[in-house]
Structure formats: structure tokens, C-alpha cells
Amino acid sequence: MPMDAREIEELIRAALPDASVTIRDLAGDGDHYAATVVSETFRGKSRVQQHQIVYQALKGQMGGQLHALALQTSAGPIAQQDATKGM
Amino acid sequence: MSARDQIASAIAENDVVLFMKGTPQFPQCGFSGQVVQILDYLGAPYKGVNVLASDEMRQGIKEFSNWPTIPQLYVKGEFVGGCDIIREMFQAGELQSHLKEAGVELKQTA
């Protein structure tokens, strides 16, 4: 049973409450999506670690029910006051 | 030899290993094909391992790396990433430097 975009977004948000999540359905078959996830949790982590955090949020659906999720992750810009603090 | 041992020895015996669906000559999945194209474009010598050869291999590699999808690229024993990460690194020029730093000779860089 394929997954729908809202379900993917909810799972990611549950694990990353601060995340901004955008999901694009690539094929309309519930199996091929692209997702962009921005979260402070990713700061300082490698790309592999960032993607693993998202895969864990999807509770084993990745590679099973969800065949393809083109993933782009980032920690986003450093928040303004943190930037000045670091001067 | 168990699937796990086959995986470990392929990684130990080759500087660059691509666990993929199909073979470099005949990729059987778009994502695997994309990484093959990138490695061929860079002229990076690599060993392709077809995980479709056995279910144990296909499942074993996911457990080995704690990564749920195929393809998976290893350089000097280290898991570098799947299709998204390899494409992102290639576009940023990071894959070229990562391979060079690992002592992998590239025939041509982008």
C-alpha cells in the first residue's frame, strides 16, 4: 500500500518538530517522492547522518512501502542572533 | 561465504565499490544508473556489485550500512552515500576531491 505525501510529512515532523518539510510527488504512484527537509537538528551532521535521521523518522517504510524518496536536507541559515553571538 | 562476508571482502579489496541494481554495463534502476554515469564521467575505477544477484545480498547491504536503499557507494571502506548524496557531492565538486583525497585516480574531472 503506497504512502501519501501527508503521511510522509507527518512522520518527518513527528521526529523533527522544528523542521520545514516540502514533499513533491514525482510520479503520482505513491512510491516516488522528493522531499526537502530543513532542521536545526542537522547542523554539524554529515549528509549521510542527516538522511539517516529522516529515514529513521519514516519508521522502516523507506526502501519498502516507499520505493524512492529523493532527499535534500540542510540545517538552514544560522539564526541571526546566533550569528552575531559568534562574532 | 555469507552475504555479509561477500560484502565485507568486496569493500576491503576494492578502493571504490558500488553496490547497485544490475551491472555498470546494464544498470537495472534509474538511481543506480545515475551513480554509474557519474563515476564513468569522472573516470573513477570502481567495482560494481549487483545486489539483485541474491536476496541475502540485497537485504544484507542495507543492514551492513544501516542504509535502506540501493545504490550505495563505498570509498576506501567508508560508506559515502546513496544516489542523492553522490549527485549532490558531484554537483558541488566534493566527490572529485573526496576521491582524490582517498588516492583514487580520476581520468577527467568535471
mmCIF file of N, CA, C and O in Angstrom, chain A residues 3-86:
data_model
loop_
_atom_site.group_PDB
_atom_site.id
_atom_site.type_symbol
_atom_site.label_atom_id
_atom_site.label_comp_id
_atom_site.label_asym_id
_atom_site.label_seq_id
_atom_site.Cartn_x
_atom_site.Cartn_y
_atom_site.Cartn_z
ATOM 1 N N MET A 3 2.446 5.111 0.078
ATOM 2 C CA MET A 3 2.279 6.153 1.112
ATOM 3 C C MET A 3 1.808 7.434 0.440
ATOM 4 O O MET A 3 2.105 7.671 -0.735
ATOM 5 N N ASP A 4 1.118 8.302 1.199
ATOM 6 C CA ASP A 4 0.790 9.588 0.568
ATOM 7 C C ASP A 4 1.644 10.685 1.187
ATOM 8 O O ASP A 4 2.214 10.531 2.275
ATOM 9 N N ALA A 5 1.740 11.798 0.490
ATOM 10 C CA ALA A 5 2.675 12.872 0.861
ATOM 11 C C ALA A 5 2.430 13.342 2.287
ATOM 12 O O ALA A 5 3.367 13.564 3.058
ATOM 13 N N ARG A 6 1.144 13.427 2.672
ATOM 14 C CA ARG A 6 0.843 13.963 4.007
ATOM 15 C C ARG A 6 1.408 13.026 5.093
ATOM 16 O O ARG A 6 1.987 13.452 6.071
ATOM 17 N N GLU A 7 1.299 11.723 4.827
ATOM 18 C CA GLU A 7 1.775 10.722 5.803
ATOM 19 C C GLU A 7 3.298 10.863 5.982
ATOM 20 O O GLU A 7 3.817 10.845 7.097
ATOM 21 N N ILE A 8 4.000 11.059 4.881
ATOM 22 C CA ILE A 8 5.468 11.211 4.937
ATOM 23 C C ILE A 8 5.790 12.463 5.736
ATOM 24 O O ILE A 8 6.623 12.435 6.652
ATOM 25 N N GLU A 9 5.068 13.552 5.427
ATOM 26 C CA GLU A 9 5.346 14.820 6.109
ATOM 27 C C GLU A 9 5.101 14.690 7.617
ATOM 28 O O GLU A 9 5.916 15.123 8.428
ATOM 29 N N GLU A 10 4.002 14.017 7.978
ATOM 30 C CA GLU A 10 3.657 13.871 9.405
ATOM 31 C C GLU A 10 4.717 13.073 10.146
ATOM 32 O O GLU A 10 5.125 13.420 11.254
ATOM 33 N N LEU A 11 5.208 12.004 9.506
ATOM 34 C CA LEU A 11 6.232 11.176 10.147
ATOM 35 C C LEU A 11 7.513 11.989 10.370
ATOM 36 O O LEU A 11 8.126 11.934 11.437
ATOM 37 N N ILE A 12 7.894 12.779 9.360
ATOM 38 C CA ILE A 12 9.119 13.580 9.481
ATOM 39 C C ILE A 12 8.924 14.640 10.558
ATOM 40 O O ILE A 12 9.785 14.839 11.428
ATOM 41 N N ARG A 13 7.763 15.286 10.552
ATOM 42 C CA ARG A 13 7.510 16.332 11.575
ATOM 43 C C ARG A 13 7.480 15.755 12.978
ATOM 44 O O ARG A 13 7.928 16.409 13.935
ATOM 45 N N ALA A 14 6.976 14.542 13.105
ATOM 46 C CA ALA A 14 6.898 13.938 14.448
ATOM 47 C C ALA A 14 8.300 13.774 15.025
ATOM 48 O O ALA A 14 8.531 13.990 16.213
ATOM 49 N N ALA A 15 9.242 13.465 14.150
ATOM 50 C CA ALA A 15 10.628 13.255 14.626
ATOM 51 C C ALA A 15 11.402 14.566 14.676
ATOM 52 O O ALA A 15 12.307 14.736 15.480
ATOM 53 N N LEU A 16 11.006 15.518 13.820
ATOM 54 C CA LEU A 16 11.742 16.795 13.733
ATOM 55 C C LEU A 16 10.739 17.948 13.831
ATOM 56 O O LEU A 16 10.376 18.564 12.826
ATOM 57 N N PRO A 17 10.244 18.235 15.032
ATOM 58 C CA PRO A 17 9.171 19.232 15.197
ATOM 59 C C PRO A 17 9.518 20.599 14.614
ATOM 60 O O PRO A 17 8.642 21.309 14.133
ATOM 61 N N ASP A 18 10.805 20.942 14.555
ATOM 62 C CA ASP A 18 11.168 22.296 14.082
ATOM 63 C C ASP A 18 11.330 22.341 12.571
ATOM 64 O O ASP A 18 11.558 23.383 11.979
ATOM 65 N N ALA A 19 11.199 21.173 11.922
ATOM 66 C CA ALA A 19 11.581 21.085 10.505
ATOM 67 C C ALA A 19 10.598 21.804 9.584
ATOM 68 O O ALA A 19 9.396 21.837 9.827
ATOM 69 N N SER A 20 11.184 22.386 8.494
ATOM 70 C CA SER A 20 10.288 22.790 7.403
ATOM 71 C C SER A 20 10.426 21.680 6.358
ATOM 72 O O SER A 20 11.532 21.239 6.027
ATOM 73 N N VAL A 21 9.280 21.170 5.932
ATOM 74 C CA VAL A 21 9.249 19.978 5.083
ATOM 75 C C VAL A 21 8.458 20.284 3.815
ATOM 76 O O VAL A 21 7.334 20.785 3.896
ATOM 77 N N THR A 22 9.046 20.054 2.636
ATOM 78 C CA THR A 22 8.256 20.152 1.405
ATOM 79 C C THR A 22 8.381 18.815 0.670
ATOM 80 O O THR A 22 9.469 18.265 0.567
ATOM 81 N N ILE A 23 7.256 18.305 0.225
ATOM 82 C CA ILE A 23 7.218 16.994 -0.438
ATOM 83 C C ILE A 23 6.691 17.195 -1.851
ATOM 84 O O ILE A 23 5.698 17.905 -2.049
ATOM 85 N N ARG A 24 7.332 16.604 -2.816
ATOM 86 C CA ARG A 24 6.832 16.645 -4.200
ATOM 87 C C ARG A 24 6.585 15.211 -4.654
ATOM 88 O O ARG A 24 7.441 14.336 -4.432
ATOM 89 N N ASP A 25 5.438 14.986 -5.235
ATOM 90 C CA ASP A 25 5.117 13.654 -5.764
ATOM 91 C C ASP A 25 5.688 13.585 -7.183
ATOM 92 O O ASP A 25 5.272 14.323 -8.072
ATOM 93 N N LEU A 26 6.655 12.689 -7.388
ATOM 94 C CA LEU A 26 7.366 12.666 -8.665
ATOM 95 C C LEU A 26 6.616 11.884 -9.736
ATOM 96 O O LEU A 26 6.755 12.145 -10.917
ATOM 97 N N ALA A 27 5.811 10.907 -9.302
ATOM 98 C CA ALA A 27 5.246 10.018 -10.323
ATOM 99 C C ALA A 27 3.743 9.798 -10.150
ATOM 100 O O ALA A 27 3.119 9.169 -10.969
ATOM 101 N N GLY A 28 3.174 10.281 -9.047
ATOM 102 C CA GLY A 28 1.734 10.109 -8.847
ATOM 103 C C GLY A 28 1.351 8.683 -8.479
ATOM 104 O O GLY A 28 0.191 8.307 -8.487
ATOM 105 N N ASP A 29 2.372 7.860 -8.135
ATOM 106 C CA ASP A 29 2.052 6.457 -7.829
ATOM 107 C C ASP A 29 2.199 6.164 -6.332
ATOM 108 O O ASP A 29 2.144 5.010 -5.914
ATOM 109 N N GLY A 30 2.458 7.197 -5.545
ATOM 110 C CA GLY A 30 2.582 6.985 -4.094
ATOM 111 C C GLY A 30 3.879 6.296 -3.724
ATOM 112 O O GLY A 30 4.037 5.787 -2.617
ATOM 113 N N ASP A 31 4.801 6.223 -4.664
ATOM 114 C CA ASP A 31 6.025 5.455 -4.452
ATOM 115 C C ASP A 31 7.290 6.263 -4.701
ATOM 116 O O ASP A 31 8.370 5.841 -4.329
ATOM 117 N N HIS A 32 7.134 7.365 -5.415
ATOM 118 C CA HIS A 32 8.304 8.153 -5.816
ATOM 119 C C HIS A 32 8.093 9.606 -5.417
ATOM 120 O O HIS A 32 7.273 10.309 -6.032
ATOM 121 N N TYR A 33 8.789 10.026 -4.400
ATOM 122 C CA TYR A 33 8.640 11.403 -3.911
ATOM 123 C C TYR A 33 10.004 12.072 -3.840
ATOM 124 O O TYR A 33 11.043 11.411 -3.813
ATOM 125 N N ALA A 34 9.958 13.406 -3.806
ATOM 126 C CA ALA A 34 11.163 14.196 -3.479
ATOM 127 C C ALA A 34 10.807 14.999 -2.239
ATOM 128 O O ALA A 34 9.675 15.473 -2.110
ATOM 129 N N ALA A 35 11.745 15.072 -1.312
ATOM 130 C CA ALA A 35 11.462 15.830 -0.079
ATOM 131 C C ALA A 35 12.649 16.729 0.235
ATOM 132 O O ALA A 35 13.802 16.351 0.061
ATOM 133 N N THR A 36 12.321 17.948 0.677
ATOM 134 C CA THR A 36 13.354 18.856 1.170
ATOM 135 C C THR A 36 13.056 19.095 2.635
ATOM 136 O O THR A 36 11.933 19.450 2.985
ATOM 137 N N VAL A 37 14.024 18.820 3.478
ATOM 138 C CA VAL A 37 13.820 18.936 4.929
ATOM 139 C C VAL A 37 14.899 19.857 5.495
ATOM 140 O O VAL A 37 16.094 19.614 5.297
ATOM 141 N N VAL A 38 14.462 20.913 6.176
ATOM 142 C CA VAL A 38 15.407 21.858 6.804
ATOM 143 C C VAL A 38 15.150 21.805 8.298
ATOM 144 O O VAL A 38 14.012 21.986 8.745
ATOM 145 N N SER A 39 16.201 21.500 9.066
ATOM 146 C CA SER A 39 16.015 21.411 10.521
ATOM 147 C C SER A 39 17.331 21.717 11.224
ATOM 148 O O SER A 39 18.411 21.312 10.784
ATOM 149 N N GLU A 40 17.215 22.378 12.345
ATOM 150 C CA GLU A 40 18.390 22.709 13.158
ATOM 151 C C GLU A 40 19.088 21.423 13.633
ATOM 152 O O GLU A 40 20.302 21.402 13.856
ATOM 153 N N THR A 41 18.319 20.356 13.740
ATOM 154 C CA THR A 41 18.872 19.067 14.203
ATOM 155 C C THR A 41 20.026 18.616 13.316
ATOM 156 O O THR A 41 20.919 17.890 13.722
ATOM 157 N N PHE A 42 20.001 19.054 12.030
ATOM 158 C CA PHE A 42 21.025 18.580 11.093
ATOM 159 C C PHE A 42 22.353 19.310 11.238
ATOM 160 O O PHE A 42 23.374 18.863 10.709
ATOM 161 N N ARG A 43 22.329 20.444 11.942
ATOM 162 C CA ARG A 43 23.558 21.259 11.994
ATOM 163 C C ARG A 43 24.740 20.445 12.514
ATOM 164 O O ARG A 43 24.638 19.744 13.518
ATOM 165 N N GLY A 44 25.846 20.506 11.736
ATOM 166 C CA GLY A 44 27.073 19.831 12.156
ATOM 167 C C GLY A 44 27.110 18.361 11.809
ATOM 168 O O GLY A 44 28.104 17.679 12.032
ATOM 169 N N LYS A 45 26.026 17.850 11.220
ATOM 170 C CA LYS A 45 25.997 16.420 10.886
ATOM 171 C C LYS A 45 26.340 16.224 9.406
ATOM 172 O O LYS A 45 26.073 17.090 8.574
ATOM 173 N N SER A 46 26.889 15.061 9.072
ATOM 174 C CA SER A 46 27.222 14.768 7.673
ATOM 175 C C SER A 46 25.922 14.517 6.908
ATOM 176 O O SER A 46 24.872 14.268 7.496
ATOM 177 N N ARG A 47 26.038 14.553 5.563
ATOM 178 C CA ARG A 47 24.840 14.298 4.730
ATOM 179 C C ARG A 47 24.271 12.915 5.067
ATOM 180 O O ARG A 47 23.074 12.746 5.209
ATOM 181 N N VAL A 48 25.148 11.940 5.197
ATOM 182 C CA VAL A 48 24.673 10.578 5.480
ATOM 183 C C VAL A 48 23.891 10.572 6.795
ATOM 184 O O VAL A 48 22.790 10.039 6.883
ATOM 185 N N GLN A 49 24.437 11.225 7.820
ATOM 186 C CA GLN A 49 23.742 11.254 9.117
ATOM 187 C C GLN A 49 22.402 11.973 9.004
ATOM 188 O O GLN A 49 21.396 11.548 9.562
ATOM 189 N N GLN A 50 22.384 13.075 8.244
ATOM 190 C CA GLN A 50 21.133 13.828 8.087
ATOM 191 C C GLN A 50 20.066 12.940 7.421
ATOM 192 O O GLN A 50 18.921 12.883 7.883
ATOM 193 N N HIS A 51 20.472 12.259 6.345
ATOM 194 C CA HIS A 51 19.485 11.415 5.646
ATOM 195 C C HIS A 51 19.046 10.259 6.543
ATOM 196 O O HIS A 51 17.875 9.881 6.545
ATOM 197 N N GLN A 52 19.981 9.719 7.357
ATOM 198 C CA GLN A 52 19.598 8.597 8.236
ATOM 199 C C GLN A 52 18.559 9.043 9.252
ATOM 200 O O GLN A 52 17.656 8.291 9.592
ATOM 201 N N ILE A 53 18.656 10.292 9.720
ATOM 202 C CA ILE A 53 17.670 10.814 10.675
ATOM 203 C C ILE A 53 16.288 10.800 10.015
ATOM 204 O O ILE A 53 15.292 10.377 10.617
ATOM 205 N N VAL A 54 16.226 11.215 8.761
ATOM 206 C CA VAL A 54 14.934 11.230 8.057
ATOM 207 C C VAL A 54 14.445 9.800 7.830
ATOM 208 O O VAL A 54 13.283 9.482 8.054
ATOM 209 N N TYR A 55 15.358 8.901 7.448
ATOM 210 C CA TYR A 55 14.942 7.514 7.215
ATOM 211 C C TYR A 55 14.402 6.894 8.508
ATOM 212 O O TYR A 55 13.417 6.173 8.507
ATOM 213 N N GLN A 56 15.067 7.203 9.639
ATOM 214 C CA GLN A 56 14.567 6.651 10.907
ATOM 215 C C GLN A 56 13.170 7.210 11.220
ATOM 216 O O GLN A 56 12.291 6.482 11.699
ATOM 217 N N ALA A 57 12.956 8.481 10.874
ATOM 218 C CA ALA A 57 11.641 9.094 11.117
ATOM 219 C C ALA A 57 10.556 8.355 10.333
ATOM 220 O O ALA A 57 9.401 8.297 10.752
ATOM 221 N N LEU A 58 10.938 7.773 9.202
ATOM 222 C CA LEU A 58 9.960 7.093 8.346
ATOM 223 C C LEU A 58 9.721 5.646 8.779
ATOM 224 O O LEU A 58 9.032 4.892 8.093
ATOM 225 N N LYS A 59 10.303 5.295 9.933
ATOM 226 C CA LYS A 59 9.990 4.023 10.616
ATOM 227 C C LYS A 59 10.036 2.821 9.659
ATOM 228 O O LYS A 59 9.069 2.076 9.543
ATOM 229 N N GLY A 60 11.112 2.683 8.950
ATOM 230 C CA GLY A 60 11.310 1.472 8.162
ATOM 231 C C GLY A 60 10.517 1.436 6.866
ATOM 232 O O GLY A 60 10.589 0.472 6.109
ATOM 233 N N GLN A 61 9.739 2.491 6.571
ATOM 234 C CA GLN A 61 8.967 2.464 5.308
ATOM 235 C C GLN A 61 9.892 2.684 4.113
ATOM 236 O O GLN A 61 9.592 2.309 2.989
ATOM 237 N N MET A 62 11.028 3.347 4.367
ATOM 238 C CA MET A 62 11.937 3.706 3.264
ATOM 239 C C MET A 62 12.553 2.437 2.685
ATOM 240 O O MET A 62 13.062 1.600 3.403
ATOM 241 N N GLY A 63 12.451 2.307 1.380
ATOM 242 C CA GLY A 63 13.022 1.121 0.745
ATOM 243 C C GLY A 63 12.021 -0.029 0.734
ATOM 244 O O GLY A 63 12.189 -1.024 0.075
ATOM 245 N N GLY A 64 10.935 0.123 1.474
ATOM 246 C CA GLY A 64 9.877 -0.884 1.469
ATOM 247 C C GLY A 64 8.656 -0.316 0.773
ATOM 248 O O GLY A 64 8.590 -0.218 -0.446
ATOM 249 N N GLN A 65 7.700 0.163 1.583
ATOM 250 C CA GLN A 65 6.487 0.760 1.010
ATOM 251 C C GLN A 65 6.850 1.957 0.150
ATOM 252 O O GLN A 65 6.227 2.221 -0.873
ATOM 253 N N LEU A 66 7.859 2.682 0.627
ATOM 254 C CA LEU A 66 8.270 3.897 -0.089
ATOM 255 C C LEU A 66 9.516 3.558 -0.899
ATOM 256 O O LEU A 66 10.586 3.353 -0.348
ATOM 257 N N HIS A 67 9.298 3.411 -2.228
ATOM 258 C CA HIS A 67 10.419 2.926 -3.048
ATOM 259 C C HIS A 67 11.491 3.988 -3.223
ATOM 260 O O HIS A 67 12.669 3.717 -3.140
ATOM 261 N N ALA A 68 11.048 5.215 -3.480
ATOM 262 C CA ALA A 68 12.056 6.230 -3.796
ATOM 263 C C ALA A 68 11.703 7.550 -3.132
ATOM 264 O O ALA A 68 10.588 8.046 -3.261
ATOM 265 N N LEU A 69 12.646 8.096 -2.395
ATOM 266 C CA LEU A 69 12.476 9.421 -1.805
ATOM 267 C C LEU A 69 13.751 10.193 -2.080
ATOM 268 O O LEU A 69 14.771 9.990 -1.437
ATOM 269 N N ALA A 70 13.685 11.053 -3.109
ATOM 270 C CA ALA A 70 14.850 11.899 -3.410
ATOM 271 C C ALA A 70 14.933 12.929 -2.299
ATOM 272 O O ALA A 70 14.003 13.705 -2.096
ATOM 273 N N LEU A 71 16.004 12.897 -1.556
ATOM 274 C CA LEU A 71 16.059 13.657 -0.309
ATOM 275 C C LEU A 71 17.092 14.776 -0.382
ATOM 276 O O LEU A 71 18.216 14.574 -0.847
ATOM 277 N N GLN A 72 16.679 15.973 0.074
ATOM 278 C CA GLN A 72 17.621 17.081 0.234
ATOM 279 C C GLN A 72 17.471 17.600 1.646
ATOM 280 O O GLN A 72 16.373 17.930 2.066
ATOM 281 N N THR A 73 18.551 17.597 2.392
ATOM 282 C CA THR A 73 18.447 18.033 3.793
ATOM 283 C C THR A 73 19.429 19.175 4.023
ATOM 284 O O THR A 73 20.471 19.257 3.363
ATOM 285 N N SER A 74 19.076 20.037 4.951
ATOM 286 C CA SER A 74 20.053 21.066 5.356
ATOM 287 C C SER A 74 19.658 21.613 6.713
ATOM 288 O O SER A 74 18.515 21.442 7.157
ATOM 289 N N ALA A 75 20.615 22.279 7.349
ATOM 290 C CA ALA A 75 20.352 22.841 8.677
ATOM 291 C C ALA A 75 19.787 24.247 8.545
ATOM 292 O O ALA A 75 19.344 24.839 9.512
ATOM 293 N N GLY A 76 19.826 24.780 7.290
ATOM 294 C CA GLY A 76 19.281 26.117 7.092
ATOM 295 C C GLY A 76 20.269 27.164 7.583
ATOM 296 O O GLY A 76 21.304 26.820 8.180
ATOM 297 N N PRO A 77 19.964 28.455 7.320
ATOM 298 C CA PRO A 77 20.895 29.526 7.719
ATOM 299 C C PRO A 77 21.006 29.583 9.241
ATOM 300 O O PRO A 77 20.064 29.245 9.955
ATOM 301 N N ILE A 78 22.193 30.032 9.726
ATOM 302 C CA ILE A 78 22.355 30.188 11.189
ATOM 303 C C ILE A 78 21.451 31.327 11.611
ATOM 304 O O ILE A 78 21.455 32.389 11.001
ATOM 305 N N ALA A 79 20.654 31.123 12.667
ATOM 306 C CA ALA A 79 19.695 32.145 13.123
ATOM 307 C C ALA A 79 20.458 33.430 13.423
ATOM 308 O O ALA A 79 21.586 33.404 13.904
ATOM 309 N N GLN A 80 19.841 34.642 13.124
ATOM 310 C CA GLN A 80 20.534 35.935 13.182
ATOM 311 C C GLN A 80 21.263 36.130 14.526
ATOM 312 O O GLN A 80 22.453 36.341 14.554
ATOM 313 N N GLN A 81 20.568 35.970 15.667
ATOM 314 C CA GLN A 81 21.241 36.307 16.949
ATOM 315 C C GLN A 81 22.406 35.340 17.188
ATOM 316 O O GLN A 81 23.451 35.731 17.651
ATOM 317 N N ASP A 82 22.282 34.066 16.718
ATOM 318 C CA ASP A 82 23.427 33.160 16.925
ATOM 319 C C ASP A 82 24.621 33.700 16.140
ATOM 320 O O ASP A 82 25.739 33.673 16.598
ATOM 321 N N ALA A 83 24.306 34.213 14.918
ATOM 322 C CA ALA A 83 25.408 34.670 14.051
ATOM 323 C C ALA A 83 26.166 35.805 14.760
ATOM 324 O O ALA A 83 27.379 35.765 14.861
ATOM 325 N N THR A 84 25.409 36.774 15.329
ATOM 326 C CA THR A 84 26.121 37.911 15.961
ATOM 327 C C THR A 84 26.852 37.427 17.219
ATOM 328 O O THR A 84 27.956 37.834 17.504
ATOM 329 N N LYS A 85 26.222 36.462 17.938
ATOM 330 C CA LYS A 85 26.861 35.965 19.168
ATOM 331 C C LYS A 85 28.257 35.412 18.820
ATOM 332 O O LYS A 85 29.211 35.578 19.540
ATOM 333 N N GLY A 86 28.310 34.804 17.594
ATOM 334 C CA GLY A 86 29.562 34.117 17.244
ATOM 335 C C GLY A 86 30.671 35.097 16.872
ATOM 336 O O GLY A 86 31.808 34.720 16.716
#
